[in-house]
PDB file of C-alpha atoms in Angstrom:
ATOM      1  CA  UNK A  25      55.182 -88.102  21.353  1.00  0.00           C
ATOM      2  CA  UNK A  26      51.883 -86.334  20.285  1.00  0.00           C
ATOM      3  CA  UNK A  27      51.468 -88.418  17.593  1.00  0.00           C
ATOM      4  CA  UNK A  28      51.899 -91.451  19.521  1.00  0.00           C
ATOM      5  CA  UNK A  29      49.018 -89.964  21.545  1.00  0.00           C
ATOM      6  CA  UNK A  30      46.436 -89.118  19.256  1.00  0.00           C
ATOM      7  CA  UNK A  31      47.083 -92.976  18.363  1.00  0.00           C
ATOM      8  CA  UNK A  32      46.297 -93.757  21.070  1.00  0.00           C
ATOM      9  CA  UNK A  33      43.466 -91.367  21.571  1.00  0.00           C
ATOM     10  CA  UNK A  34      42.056 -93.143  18.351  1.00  0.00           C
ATOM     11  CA  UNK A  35      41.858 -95.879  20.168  1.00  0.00           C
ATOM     12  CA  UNK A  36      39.811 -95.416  23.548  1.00  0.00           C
ATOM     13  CA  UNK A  37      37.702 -92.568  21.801  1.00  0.00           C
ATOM     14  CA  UNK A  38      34.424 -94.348  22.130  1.00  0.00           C
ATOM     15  CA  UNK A  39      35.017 -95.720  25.621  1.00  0.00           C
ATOM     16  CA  UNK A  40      36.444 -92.105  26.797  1.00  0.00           C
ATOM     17  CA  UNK A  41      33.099 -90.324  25.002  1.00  0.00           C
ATOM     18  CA  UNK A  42      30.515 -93.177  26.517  1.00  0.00           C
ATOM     19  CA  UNK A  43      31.678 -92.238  30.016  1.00  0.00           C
ATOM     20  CA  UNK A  44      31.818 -88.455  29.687  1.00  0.00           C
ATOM     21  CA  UNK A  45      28.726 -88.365  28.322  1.00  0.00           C
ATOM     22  CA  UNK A  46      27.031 -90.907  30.731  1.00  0.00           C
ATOM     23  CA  UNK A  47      28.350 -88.598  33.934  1.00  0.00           C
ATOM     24  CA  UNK A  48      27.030 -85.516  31.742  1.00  0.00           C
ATOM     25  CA  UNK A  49      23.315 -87.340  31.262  1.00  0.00           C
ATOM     26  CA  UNK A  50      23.799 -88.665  34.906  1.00  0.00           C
ATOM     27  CA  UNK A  51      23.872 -84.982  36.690  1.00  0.00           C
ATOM     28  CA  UNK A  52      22.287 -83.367  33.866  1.00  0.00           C
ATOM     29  CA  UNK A  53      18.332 -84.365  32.891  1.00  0.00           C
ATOM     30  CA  UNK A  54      17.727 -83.744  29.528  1.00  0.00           C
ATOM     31  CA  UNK A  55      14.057 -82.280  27.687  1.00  0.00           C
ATOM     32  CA  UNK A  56      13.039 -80.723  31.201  1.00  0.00           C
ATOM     33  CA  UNK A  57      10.510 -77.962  31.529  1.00  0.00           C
ATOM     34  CA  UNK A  58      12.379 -74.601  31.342  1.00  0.00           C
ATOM     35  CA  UNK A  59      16.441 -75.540  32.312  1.00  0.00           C
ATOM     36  CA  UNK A  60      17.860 -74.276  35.388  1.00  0.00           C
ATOM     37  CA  UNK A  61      21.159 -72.458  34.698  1.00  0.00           C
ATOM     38  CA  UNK A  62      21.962 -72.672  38.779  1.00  0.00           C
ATOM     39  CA  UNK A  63      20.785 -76.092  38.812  1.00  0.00           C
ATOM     40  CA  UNK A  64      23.682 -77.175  36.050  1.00  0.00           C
ATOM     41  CA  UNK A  65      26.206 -75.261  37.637  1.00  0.00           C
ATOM     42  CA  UNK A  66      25.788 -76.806  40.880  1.00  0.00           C
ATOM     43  CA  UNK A  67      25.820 -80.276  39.239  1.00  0.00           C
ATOM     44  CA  UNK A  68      28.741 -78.924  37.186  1.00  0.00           C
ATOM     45  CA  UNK A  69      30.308 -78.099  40.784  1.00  0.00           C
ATOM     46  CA  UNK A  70      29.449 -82.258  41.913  1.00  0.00           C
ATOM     47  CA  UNK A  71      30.805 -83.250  38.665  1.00  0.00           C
ATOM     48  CA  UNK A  72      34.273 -81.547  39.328  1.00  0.00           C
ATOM     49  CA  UNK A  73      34.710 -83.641  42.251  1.00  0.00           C
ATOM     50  CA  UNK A  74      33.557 -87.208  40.065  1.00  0.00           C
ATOM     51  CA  UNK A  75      36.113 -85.698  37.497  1.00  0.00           C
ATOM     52  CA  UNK A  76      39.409 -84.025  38.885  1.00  0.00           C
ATOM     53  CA  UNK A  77      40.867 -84.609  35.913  1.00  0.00           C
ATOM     54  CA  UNK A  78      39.012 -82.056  33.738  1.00  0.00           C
ATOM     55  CA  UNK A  79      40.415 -78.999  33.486  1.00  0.00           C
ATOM     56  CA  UNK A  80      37.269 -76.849  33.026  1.00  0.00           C
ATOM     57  CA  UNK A  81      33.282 -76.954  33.109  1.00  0.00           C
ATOM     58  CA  UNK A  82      31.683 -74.334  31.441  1.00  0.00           C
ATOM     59  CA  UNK A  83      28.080 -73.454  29.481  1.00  0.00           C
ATOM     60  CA  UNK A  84      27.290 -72.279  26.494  1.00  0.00           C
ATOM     61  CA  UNK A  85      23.817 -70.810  25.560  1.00  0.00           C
ATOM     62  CA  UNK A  86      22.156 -71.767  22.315  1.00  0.00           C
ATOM     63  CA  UNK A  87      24.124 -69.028  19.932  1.00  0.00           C
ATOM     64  CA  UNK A  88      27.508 -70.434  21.285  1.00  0.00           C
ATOM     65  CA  UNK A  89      28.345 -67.325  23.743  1.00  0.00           C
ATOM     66  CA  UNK A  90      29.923 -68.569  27.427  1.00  0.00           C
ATOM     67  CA  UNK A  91      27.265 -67.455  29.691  1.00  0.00           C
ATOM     68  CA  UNK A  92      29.608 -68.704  33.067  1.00  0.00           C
ATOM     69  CA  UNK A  93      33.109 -68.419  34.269  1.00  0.00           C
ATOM     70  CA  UNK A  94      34.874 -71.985  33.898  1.00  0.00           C
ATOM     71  CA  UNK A  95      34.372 -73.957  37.352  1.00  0.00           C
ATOM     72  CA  UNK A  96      37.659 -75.491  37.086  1.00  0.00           C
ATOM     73  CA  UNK A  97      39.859 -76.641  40.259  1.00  0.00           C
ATOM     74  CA  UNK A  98      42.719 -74.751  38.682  1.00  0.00           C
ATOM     75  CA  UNK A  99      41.973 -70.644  39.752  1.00  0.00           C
ATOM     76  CA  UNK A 100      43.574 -69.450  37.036  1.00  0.00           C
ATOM     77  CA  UNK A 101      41.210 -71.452  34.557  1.00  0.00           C
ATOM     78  CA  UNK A 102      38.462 -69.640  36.038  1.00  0.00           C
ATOM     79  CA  UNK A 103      37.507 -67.111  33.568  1.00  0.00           C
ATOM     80  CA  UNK A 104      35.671 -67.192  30.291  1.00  0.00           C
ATOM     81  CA  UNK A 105      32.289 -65.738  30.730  1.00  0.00           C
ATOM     82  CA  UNK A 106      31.450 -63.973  27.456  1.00  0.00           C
ATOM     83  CA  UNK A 107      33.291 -65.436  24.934  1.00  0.00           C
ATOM     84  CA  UNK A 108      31.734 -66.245  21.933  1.00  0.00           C
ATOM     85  CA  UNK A 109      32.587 -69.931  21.182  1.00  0.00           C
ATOM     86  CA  UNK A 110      30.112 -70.727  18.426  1.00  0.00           C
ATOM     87  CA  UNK A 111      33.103 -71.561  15.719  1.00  0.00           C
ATOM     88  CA  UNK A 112      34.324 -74.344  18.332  1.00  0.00           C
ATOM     89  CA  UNK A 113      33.593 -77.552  17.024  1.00  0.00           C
ATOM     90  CA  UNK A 114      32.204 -78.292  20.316  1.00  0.00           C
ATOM     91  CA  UNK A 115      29.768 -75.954  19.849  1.00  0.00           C
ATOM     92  CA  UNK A 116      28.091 -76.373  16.219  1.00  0.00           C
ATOM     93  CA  UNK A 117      29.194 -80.386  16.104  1.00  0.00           C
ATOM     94  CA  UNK A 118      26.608 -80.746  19.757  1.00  0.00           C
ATOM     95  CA  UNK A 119      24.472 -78.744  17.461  1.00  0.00           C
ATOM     96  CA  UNK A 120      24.257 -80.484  14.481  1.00  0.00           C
ATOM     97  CA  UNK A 121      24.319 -84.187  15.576  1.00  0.00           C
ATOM     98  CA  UNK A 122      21.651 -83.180  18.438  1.00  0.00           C
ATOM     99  CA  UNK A 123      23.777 -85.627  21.045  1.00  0.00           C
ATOM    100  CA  UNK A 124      26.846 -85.513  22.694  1.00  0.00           C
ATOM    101  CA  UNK A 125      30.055 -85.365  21.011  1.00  0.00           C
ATOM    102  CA  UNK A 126      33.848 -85.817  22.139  1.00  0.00           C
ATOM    103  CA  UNK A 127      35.808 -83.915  19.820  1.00  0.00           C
ATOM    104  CA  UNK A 128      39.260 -84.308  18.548  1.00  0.00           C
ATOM    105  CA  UNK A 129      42.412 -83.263  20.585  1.00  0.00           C
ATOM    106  CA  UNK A 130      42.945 -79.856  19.859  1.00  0.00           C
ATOM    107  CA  UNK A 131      45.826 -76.930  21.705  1.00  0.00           C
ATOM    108  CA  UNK A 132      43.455 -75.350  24.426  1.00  0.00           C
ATOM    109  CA  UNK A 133      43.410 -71.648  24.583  1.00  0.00           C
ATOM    110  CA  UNK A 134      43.654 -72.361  28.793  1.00  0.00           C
ATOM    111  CA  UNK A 135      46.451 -74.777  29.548  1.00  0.00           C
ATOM    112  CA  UNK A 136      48.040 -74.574  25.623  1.00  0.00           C
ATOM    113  CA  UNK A 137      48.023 -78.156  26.019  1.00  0.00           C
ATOM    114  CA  UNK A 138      46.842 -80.785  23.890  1.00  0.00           C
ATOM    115  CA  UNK A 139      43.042 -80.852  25.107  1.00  0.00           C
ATOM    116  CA  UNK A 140      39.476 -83.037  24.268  1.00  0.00           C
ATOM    117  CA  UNK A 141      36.438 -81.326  24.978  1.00  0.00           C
ATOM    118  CA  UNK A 142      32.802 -83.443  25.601  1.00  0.00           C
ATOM    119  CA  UNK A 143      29.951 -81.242  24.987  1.00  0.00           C
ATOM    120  CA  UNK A 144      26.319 -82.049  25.672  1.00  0.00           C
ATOM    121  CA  UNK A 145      23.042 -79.933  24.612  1.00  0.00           C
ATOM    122  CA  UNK A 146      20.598 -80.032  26.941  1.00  0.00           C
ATOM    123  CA  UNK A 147      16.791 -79.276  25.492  1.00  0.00           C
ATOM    124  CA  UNK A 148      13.990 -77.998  27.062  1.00  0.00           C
ATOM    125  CA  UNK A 149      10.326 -80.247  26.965  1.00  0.00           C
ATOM    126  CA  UNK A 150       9.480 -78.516  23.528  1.00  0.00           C
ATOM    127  CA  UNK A 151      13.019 -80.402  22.315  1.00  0.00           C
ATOM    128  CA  UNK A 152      14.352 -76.745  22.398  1.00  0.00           C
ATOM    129  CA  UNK A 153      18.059 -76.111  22.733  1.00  0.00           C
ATOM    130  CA  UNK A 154      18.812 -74.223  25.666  1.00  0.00           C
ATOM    131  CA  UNK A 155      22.899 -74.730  26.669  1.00  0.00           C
ATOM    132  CA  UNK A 156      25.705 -76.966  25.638  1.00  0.00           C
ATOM    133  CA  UNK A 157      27.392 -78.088  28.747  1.00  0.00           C
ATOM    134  CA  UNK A 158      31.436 -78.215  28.103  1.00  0.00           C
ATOM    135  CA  UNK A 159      33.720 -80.152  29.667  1.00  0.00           C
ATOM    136  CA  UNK A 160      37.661 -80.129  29.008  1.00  0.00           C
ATOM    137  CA  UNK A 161      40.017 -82.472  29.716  1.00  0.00           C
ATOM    138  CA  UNK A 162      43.603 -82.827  28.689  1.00  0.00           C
ATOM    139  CA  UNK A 163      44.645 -85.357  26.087  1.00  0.00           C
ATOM    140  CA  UNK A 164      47.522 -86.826  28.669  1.00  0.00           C
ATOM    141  CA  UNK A 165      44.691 -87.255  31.607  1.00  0.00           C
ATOM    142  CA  UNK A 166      42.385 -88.495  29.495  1.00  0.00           C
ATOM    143  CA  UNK A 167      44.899 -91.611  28.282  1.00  0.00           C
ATOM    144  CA  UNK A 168      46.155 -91.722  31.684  1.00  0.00           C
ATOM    145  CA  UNK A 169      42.529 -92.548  32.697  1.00  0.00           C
ATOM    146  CA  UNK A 170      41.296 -94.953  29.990  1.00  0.00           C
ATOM    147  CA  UNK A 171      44.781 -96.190  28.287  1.00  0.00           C
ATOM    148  CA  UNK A 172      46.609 -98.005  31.389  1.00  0.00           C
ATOM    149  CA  UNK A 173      49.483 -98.638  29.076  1.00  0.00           C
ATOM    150  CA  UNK A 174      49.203 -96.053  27.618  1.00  0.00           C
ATOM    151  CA  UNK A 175      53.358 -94.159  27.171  1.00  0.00           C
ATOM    152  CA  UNK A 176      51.745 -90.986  29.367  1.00  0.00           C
ATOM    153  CA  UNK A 177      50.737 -93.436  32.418  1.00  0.00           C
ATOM    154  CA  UNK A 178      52.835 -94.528  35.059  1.00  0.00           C
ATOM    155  CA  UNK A 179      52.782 -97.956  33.904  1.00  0.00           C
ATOM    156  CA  UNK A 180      53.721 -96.725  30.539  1.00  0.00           C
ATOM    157  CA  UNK A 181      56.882 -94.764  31.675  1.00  0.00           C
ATOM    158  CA  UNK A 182      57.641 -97.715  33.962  1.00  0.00           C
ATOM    159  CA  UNK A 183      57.601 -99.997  30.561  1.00  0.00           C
ATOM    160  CA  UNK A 184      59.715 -97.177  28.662  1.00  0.00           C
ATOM    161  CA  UNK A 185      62.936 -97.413  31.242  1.00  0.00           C
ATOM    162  CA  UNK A 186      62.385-101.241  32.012  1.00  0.00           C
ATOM    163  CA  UNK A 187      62.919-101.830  27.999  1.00  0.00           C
ATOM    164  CA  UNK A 188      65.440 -99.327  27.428  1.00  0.00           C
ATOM    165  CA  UNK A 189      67.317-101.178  30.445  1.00  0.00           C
ATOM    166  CA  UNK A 190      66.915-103.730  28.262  1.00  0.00           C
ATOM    167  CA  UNK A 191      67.904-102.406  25.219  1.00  0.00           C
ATOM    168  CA  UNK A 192      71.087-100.875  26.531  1.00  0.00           C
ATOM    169  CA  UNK A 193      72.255-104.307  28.189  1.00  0.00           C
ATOM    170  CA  UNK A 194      71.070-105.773  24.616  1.00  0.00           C
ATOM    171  CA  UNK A 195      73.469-103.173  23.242  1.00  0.00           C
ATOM    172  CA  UNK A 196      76.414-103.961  25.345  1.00  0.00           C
ATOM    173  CA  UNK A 197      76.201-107.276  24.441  1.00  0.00           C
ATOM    174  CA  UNK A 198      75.916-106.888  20.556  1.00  0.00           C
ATOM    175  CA  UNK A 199      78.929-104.543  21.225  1.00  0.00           C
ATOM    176  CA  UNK A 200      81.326-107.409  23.000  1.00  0.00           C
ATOM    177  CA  UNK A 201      80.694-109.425  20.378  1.00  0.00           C
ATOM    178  CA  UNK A 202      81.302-106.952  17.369  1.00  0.00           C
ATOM    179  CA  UNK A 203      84.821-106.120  19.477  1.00  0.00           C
ATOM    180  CA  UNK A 204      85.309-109.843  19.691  1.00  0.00           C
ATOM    181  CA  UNK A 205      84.916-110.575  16.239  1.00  0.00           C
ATOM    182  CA  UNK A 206      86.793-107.337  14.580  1.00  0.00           C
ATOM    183  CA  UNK A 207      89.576-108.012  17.272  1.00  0.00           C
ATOM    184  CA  UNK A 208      90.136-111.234  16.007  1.00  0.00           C
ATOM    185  CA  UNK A 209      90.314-110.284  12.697  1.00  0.00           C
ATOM    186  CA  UNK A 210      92.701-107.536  13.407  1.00  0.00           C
ATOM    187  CA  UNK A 211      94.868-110.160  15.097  1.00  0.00           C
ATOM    188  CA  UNK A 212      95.000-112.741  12.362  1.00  0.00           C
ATOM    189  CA  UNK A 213      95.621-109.286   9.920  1.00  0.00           C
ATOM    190  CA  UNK A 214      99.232-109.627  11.465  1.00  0.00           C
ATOM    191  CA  UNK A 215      99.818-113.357  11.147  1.00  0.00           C
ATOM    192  CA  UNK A 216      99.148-113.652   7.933  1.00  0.00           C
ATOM    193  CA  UNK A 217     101.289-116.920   7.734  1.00  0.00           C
ATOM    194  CA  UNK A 218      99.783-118.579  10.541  1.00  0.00           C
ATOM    195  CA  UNK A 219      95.414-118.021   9.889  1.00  0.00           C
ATOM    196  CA  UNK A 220      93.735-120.348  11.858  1.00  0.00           C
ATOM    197  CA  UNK A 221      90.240-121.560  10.231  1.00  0.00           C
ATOM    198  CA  UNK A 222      88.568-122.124  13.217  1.00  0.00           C
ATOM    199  CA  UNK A 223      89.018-118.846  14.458  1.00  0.00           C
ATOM    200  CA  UNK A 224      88.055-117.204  11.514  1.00  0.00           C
ATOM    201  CA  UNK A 225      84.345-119.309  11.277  1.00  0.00           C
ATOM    202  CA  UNK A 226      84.366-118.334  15.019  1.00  0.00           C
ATOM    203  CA  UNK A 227      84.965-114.304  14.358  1.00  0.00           C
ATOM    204  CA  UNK A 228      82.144-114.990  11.793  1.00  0.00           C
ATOM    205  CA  UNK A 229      79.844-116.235  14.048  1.00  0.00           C
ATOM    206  CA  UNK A 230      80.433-113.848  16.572  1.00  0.00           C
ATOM    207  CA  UNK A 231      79.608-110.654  14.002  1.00  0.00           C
ATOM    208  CA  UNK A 232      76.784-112.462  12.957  1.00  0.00           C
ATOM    209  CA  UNK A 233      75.408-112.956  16.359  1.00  0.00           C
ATOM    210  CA  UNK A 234      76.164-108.863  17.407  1.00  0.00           C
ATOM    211  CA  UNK A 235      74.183-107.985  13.894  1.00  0.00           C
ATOM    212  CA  UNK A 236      71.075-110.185  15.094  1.00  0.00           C
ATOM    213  CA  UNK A 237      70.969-108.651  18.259  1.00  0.00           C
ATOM    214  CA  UNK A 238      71.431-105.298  17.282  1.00  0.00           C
ATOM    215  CA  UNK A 239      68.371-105.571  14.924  1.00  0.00           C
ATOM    216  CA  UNK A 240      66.573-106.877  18.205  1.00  0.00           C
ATOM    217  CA  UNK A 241      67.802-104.090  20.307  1.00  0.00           C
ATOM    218  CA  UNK A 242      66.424-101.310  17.788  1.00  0.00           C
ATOM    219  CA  UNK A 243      63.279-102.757  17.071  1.00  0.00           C
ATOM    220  CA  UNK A 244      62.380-102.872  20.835  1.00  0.00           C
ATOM    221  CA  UNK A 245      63.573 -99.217  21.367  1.00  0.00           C
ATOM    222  CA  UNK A 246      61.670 -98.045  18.338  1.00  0.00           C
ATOM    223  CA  UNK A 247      58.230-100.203  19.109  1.00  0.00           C
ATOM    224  CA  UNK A 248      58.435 -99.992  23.094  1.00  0.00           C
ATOM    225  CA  UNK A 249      60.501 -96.818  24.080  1.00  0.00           C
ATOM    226  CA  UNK A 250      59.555 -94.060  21.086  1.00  0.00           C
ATOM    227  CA  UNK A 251      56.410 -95.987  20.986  1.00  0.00           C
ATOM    228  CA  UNK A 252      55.927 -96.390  16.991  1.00  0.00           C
ATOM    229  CA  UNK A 253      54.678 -99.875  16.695  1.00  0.00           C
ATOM    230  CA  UNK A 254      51.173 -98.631  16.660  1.00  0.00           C
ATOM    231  CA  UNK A 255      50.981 -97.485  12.892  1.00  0.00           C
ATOM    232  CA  UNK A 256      53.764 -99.750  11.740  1.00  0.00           C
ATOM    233  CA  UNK A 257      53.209-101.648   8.849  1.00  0.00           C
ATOM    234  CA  UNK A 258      52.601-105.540   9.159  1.00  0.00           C
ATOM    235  CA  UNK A 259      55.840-105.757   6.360  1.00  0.00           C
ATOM    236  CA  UNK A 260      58.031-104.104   8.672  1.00  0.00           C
ATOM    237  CA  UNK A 261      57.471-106.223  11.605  1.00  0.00           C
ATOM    238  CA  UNK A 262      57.733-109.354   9.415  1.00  0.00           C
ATOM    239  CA  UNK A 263      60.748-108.166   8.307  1.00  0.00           C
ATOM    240  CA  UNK A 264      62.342-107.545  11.702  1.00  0.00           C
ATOM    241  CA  UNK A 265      61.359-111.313  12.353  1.00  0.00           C
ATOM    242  CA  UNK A 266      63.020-112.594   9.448  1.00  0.00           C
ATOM    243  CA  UNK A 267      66.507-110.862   9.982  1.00  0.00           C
ATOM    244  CA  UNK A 268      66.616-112.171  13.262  1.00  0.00           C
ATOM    245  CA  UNK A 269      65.798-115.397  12.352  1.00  0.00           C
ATOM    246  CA  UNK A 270      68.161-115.326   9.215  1.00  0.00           C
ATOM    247  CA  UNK A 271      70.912-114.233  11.212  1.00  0.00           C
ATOM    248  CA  UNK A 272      70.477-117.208  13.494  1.00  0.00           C
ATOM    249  CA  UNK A 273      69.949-119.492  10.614  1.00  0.00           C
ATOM    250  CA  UNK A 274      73.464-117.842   8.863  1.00  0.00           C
ATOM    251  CA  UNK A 275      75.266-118.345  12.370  1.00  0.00           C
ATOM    252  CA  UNK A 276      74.243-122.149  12.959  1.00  0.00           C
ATOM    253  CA  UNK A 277      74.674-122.448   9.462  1.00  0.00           C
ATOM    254  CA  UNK A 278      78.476-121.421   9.944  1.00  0.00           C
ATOM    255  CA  UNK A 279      78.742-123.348  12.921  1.00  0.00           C
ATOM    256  CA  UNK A 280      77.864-126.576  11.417  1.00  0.00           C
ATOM    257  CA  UNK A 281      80.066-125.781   8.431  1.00  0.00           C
ATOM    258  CA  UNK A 282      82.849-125.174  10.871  1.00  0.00           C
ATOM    259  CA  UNK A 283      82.087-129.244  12.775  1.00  0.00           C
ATOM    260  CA  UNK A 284      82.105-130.904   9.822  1.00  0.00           C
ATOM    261  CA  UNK A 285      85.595-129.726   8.805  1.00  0.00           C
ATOM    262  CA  UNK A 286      86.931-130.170  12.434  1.00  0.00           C
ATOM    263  CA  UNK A 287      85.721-133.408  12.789  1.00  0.00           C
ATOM    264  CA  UNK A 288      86.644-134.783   8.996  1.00  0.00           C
ATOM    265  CA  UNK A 289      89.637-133.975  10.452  1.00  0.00           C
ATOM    266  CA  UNK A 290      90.159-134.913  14.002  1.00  0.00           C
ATOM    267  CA  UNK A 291      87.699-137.431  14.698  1.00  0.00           C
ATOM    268  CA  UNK A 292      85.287-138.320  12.018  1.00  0.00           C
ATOM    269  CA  UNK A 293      83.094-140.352  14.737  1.00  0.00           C
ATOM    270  CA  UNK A 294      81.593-137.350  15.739  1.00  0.00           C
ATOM    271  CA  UNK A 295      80.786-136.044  12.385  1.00  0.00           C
ATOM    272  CA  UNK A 296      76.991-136.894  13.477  1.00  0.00           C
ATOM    273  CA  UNK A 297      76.376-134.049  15.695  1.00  0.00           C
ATOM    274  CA  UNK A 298      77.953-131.464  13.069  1.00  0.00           C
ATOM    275  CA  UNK A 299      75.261-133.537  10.622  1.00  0.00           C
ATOM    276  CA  UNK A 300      72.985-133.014  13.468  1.00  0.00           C
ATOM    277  CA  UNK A 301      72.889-129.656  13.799  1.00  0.00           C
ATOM    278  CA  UNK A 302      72.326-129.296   9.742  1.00  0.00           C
ATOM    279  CA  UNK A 303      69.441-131.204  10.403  1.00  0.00           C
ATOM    280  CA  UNK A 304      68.350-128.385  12.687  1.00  0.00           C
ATOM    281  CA  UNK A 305      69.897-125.648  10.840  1.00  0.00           C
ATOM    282  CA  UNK A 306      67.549-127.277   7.675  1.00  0.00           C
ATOM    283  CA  UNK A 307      64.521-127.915  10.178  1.00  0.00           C
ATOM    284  CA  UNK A 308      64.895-123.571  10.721  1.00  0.00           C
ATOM    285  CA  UNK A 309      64.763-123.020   7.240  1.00  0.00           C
ATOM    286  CA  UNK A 310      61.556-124.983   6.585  1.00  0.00           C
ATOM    287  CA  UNK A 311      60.065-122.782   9.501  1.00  0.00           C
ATOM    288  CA  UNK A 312      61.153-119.961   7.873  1.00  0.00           C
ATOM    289  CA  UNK A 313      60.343-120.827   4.856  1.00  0.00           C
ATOM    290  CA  UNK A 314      56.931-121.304   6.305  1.00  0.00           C
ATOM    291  CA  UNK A 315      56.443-118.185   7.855  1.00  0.00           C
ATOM    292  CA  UNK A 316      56.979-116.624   4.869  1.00  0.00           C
ATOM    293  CA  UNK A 317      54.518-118.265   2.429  1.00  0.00           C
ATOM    294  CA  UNK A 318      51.662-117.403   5.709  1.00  0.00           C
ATOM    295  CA  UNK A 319      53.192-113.874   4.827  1.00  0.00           C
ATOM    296  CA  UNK A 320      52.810-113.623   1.476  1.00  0.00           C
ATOM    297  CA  UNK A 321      49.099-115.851   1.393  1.00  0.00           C
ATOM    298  CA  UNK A 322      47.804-112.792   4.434  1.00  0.00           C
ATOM    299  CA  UNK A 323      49.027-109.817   1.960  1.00  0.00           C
ATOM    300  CA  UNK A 324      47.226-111.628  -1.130  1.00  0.00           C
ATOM    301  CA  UNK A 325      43.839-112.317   0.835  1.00  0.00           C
ATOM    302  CA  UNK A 326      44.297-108.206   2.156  1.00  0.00           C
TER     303      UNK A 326
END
C-alpha cells in the first residue's frame, strides 16, 4: 500500500506542514538574541507530550551536525548526537528556503519505516542561523492524524472489511447466477429435441445479470479495498459505469424480447407491458446515450 499512501500524503501535505510548523513557531521564538540550546530542548521535551506521535525531536546546528541525542518516547530512538546530517534534505531544504519545510516520505534510518520529517531554522536577532529543529514522524501516524479515511486509520480498515463483506456477498451472488445460467444450458444440452425458448432468454438473462455484477464487485474491491481509485483515470471509471449500465440495458433488453413473444402467443392483451418495458429499456438508452456525449464534451474541453 505505500503508494496508496504517499497519495494520500499528497494530499494533506499542506495541512500536515501548517500544523507542524505552527507547534514548532508556537514553543520555539524565532530571531531571539543569542538561542538557548536548553531552552529548545526543554520545549522539545513539552512538544513530545503535544505530539506522541513523532517518533523523534532532535537539533541540528548551522553546518548540519546533530548536536543532541533524539528526545523521542521510544528509548531505543534515543541516540544520534554527532551525526552529520547536512546531506538530509531536511537540513539544506530549511536552509535554502529560510522557513520551515515538511519533506517528502522517505525510509528512516530509526524505525526503517516510511517517515516525514518537519524542520524549522531558528535565527538569532542578526537573522543568523543558529539550529534547525527536527521533528520525525511516521508516514502511517501522520495520515492516521490528518487523513480520517485515510486506508492506515481505523476508520479506513473498518471501510476495507465492511466492502470486502460486500464484495464477497456481491460475489456469491454473481456466482448463483453464472451456475444458474450454465446449468440450464447444460440441461437443455441433453434435450436437444425438447429446447424450451423461454428458458433459454431466461439462462441469458441470468449470465448477463452475474457479468454486471461481477464488474461491480471488482471495481469496489479495486477502488475501496486495494485502495486505487485515487490515481485512476476519469476513462476508467466511466467505463466501469457504462458496462454496468449496458449489461442492465442488454438484460431488460432480453427480457422484453422474451414478453413480446410470450404474449403474441398466449395472450396478446398484455403485449403492452412487454411494449412497456421497451419503452423503458429505450428511455435507458437515451440516458446512456447521454452520459456519454457529457463524457466525450468533458475530455474535449480537458
Amino acid at each position: 500500500m505505500i503508494v496508496t499512501e504517499i497519495e494520500e500524503f499528497s494530499e494533506i501535505r499542506v495541512r500536515a506542514r501548517a500544523y507542524l510548523c505552527f507547534l514548532l513557531q508556537r514553543y520555539i521564538p524565532n530571531y531571539v538574541p543569542e538561542p538557548s540550546l536548553d531552552n529548545i530542548i526543554n520545549a522539545l521535551k513539552i512538544l513530545k507530550k503535544e505530539l506522541p506521535q513523532a517518533e523523534a525531536f532532535y537539533i541540528l546546528d548551522k553546518k548540519g551536525m546533530q548536536i543532541i541525542d533524539a528526545i523521542s518516547n521510544n528509548s531505543e530512538y534515543r541516540r544520534g548526537k554527532g551525526i552529520n546530517r547536512s546531506m538530509r534534505a531536511y537540513y539544506y531544504r530549511a536552509v535554502r528556503e529560510k522557513r520551515c519545510i515538511l519533506t517528502d516520505p522517505y525510509p528512516s534510518l530509526l524505525s526503517h519505516n516510511l517517515t516525514v520529517t518537519a524542520s524549522y531554522p531558528v535565527y538569532d536577532d542578526n537573522k543568523q542561523l543558529a539550529f534547525i529543529i527536527c521533528v520525525d514522524i511516521s508516514l502511517k501516524d501522520l495520515l492516521k492524524l490528518f487523513h480520517p479515511s485515510s486506508i492506515d486509520s481505523y476508520f479506513g480498515h473498518f471501510t476495507k472489511i465492511s466492502y470486502s463483506f460486500f464484495s464477497l456477498a456481491l460475489l456469491i451472488v454473481a456466482i448463483l447466477l453464472l451456475m444458474k445460467g450454465v446449468g440450464s444450458f447444460f440441461i437443455m444440452a441433453f434435450e436437444l429435441r425438447h429446447i424450451n425458448i423461454k428458458e433459454i432468454f431466461e439462462s441469458t438473462i441470468l449470465i448477463t445479470l452475474s457479468l454486471a455484477i461481477f464488474d461491480l464487485v471488482k471495481t469496489l474491491f479495486e477502488e475501496e479495498v486495494l485502495g486505487r481509485h485515487k490515481k485512476r483515470e476519469a476513462s476508467d471509471i466511466h467505463k466501469t459505469m457504462i458496462r454496468f449500465l449496458g449489461s442492465i440495458v442488454i438484460a431488460l433488453s432480453i427480457e422484453a424480447l422474451m414478453l413480446v413473444f410470450k404474449f403474441a402467443i398466449i395472450d396478446p392483451q398484455k403485449i403492452m407491458f412487454a411494449v412497456y418495458l421497451i419503452g423503458a429499456v429505450t428511455l435507458l438508452l437515451f440516458g446512456l446515450s447521454f452520459y456519454l456525449k457529457s463524457i466525450s464534451n468533458i475530455k474535449e474541453e480537458e
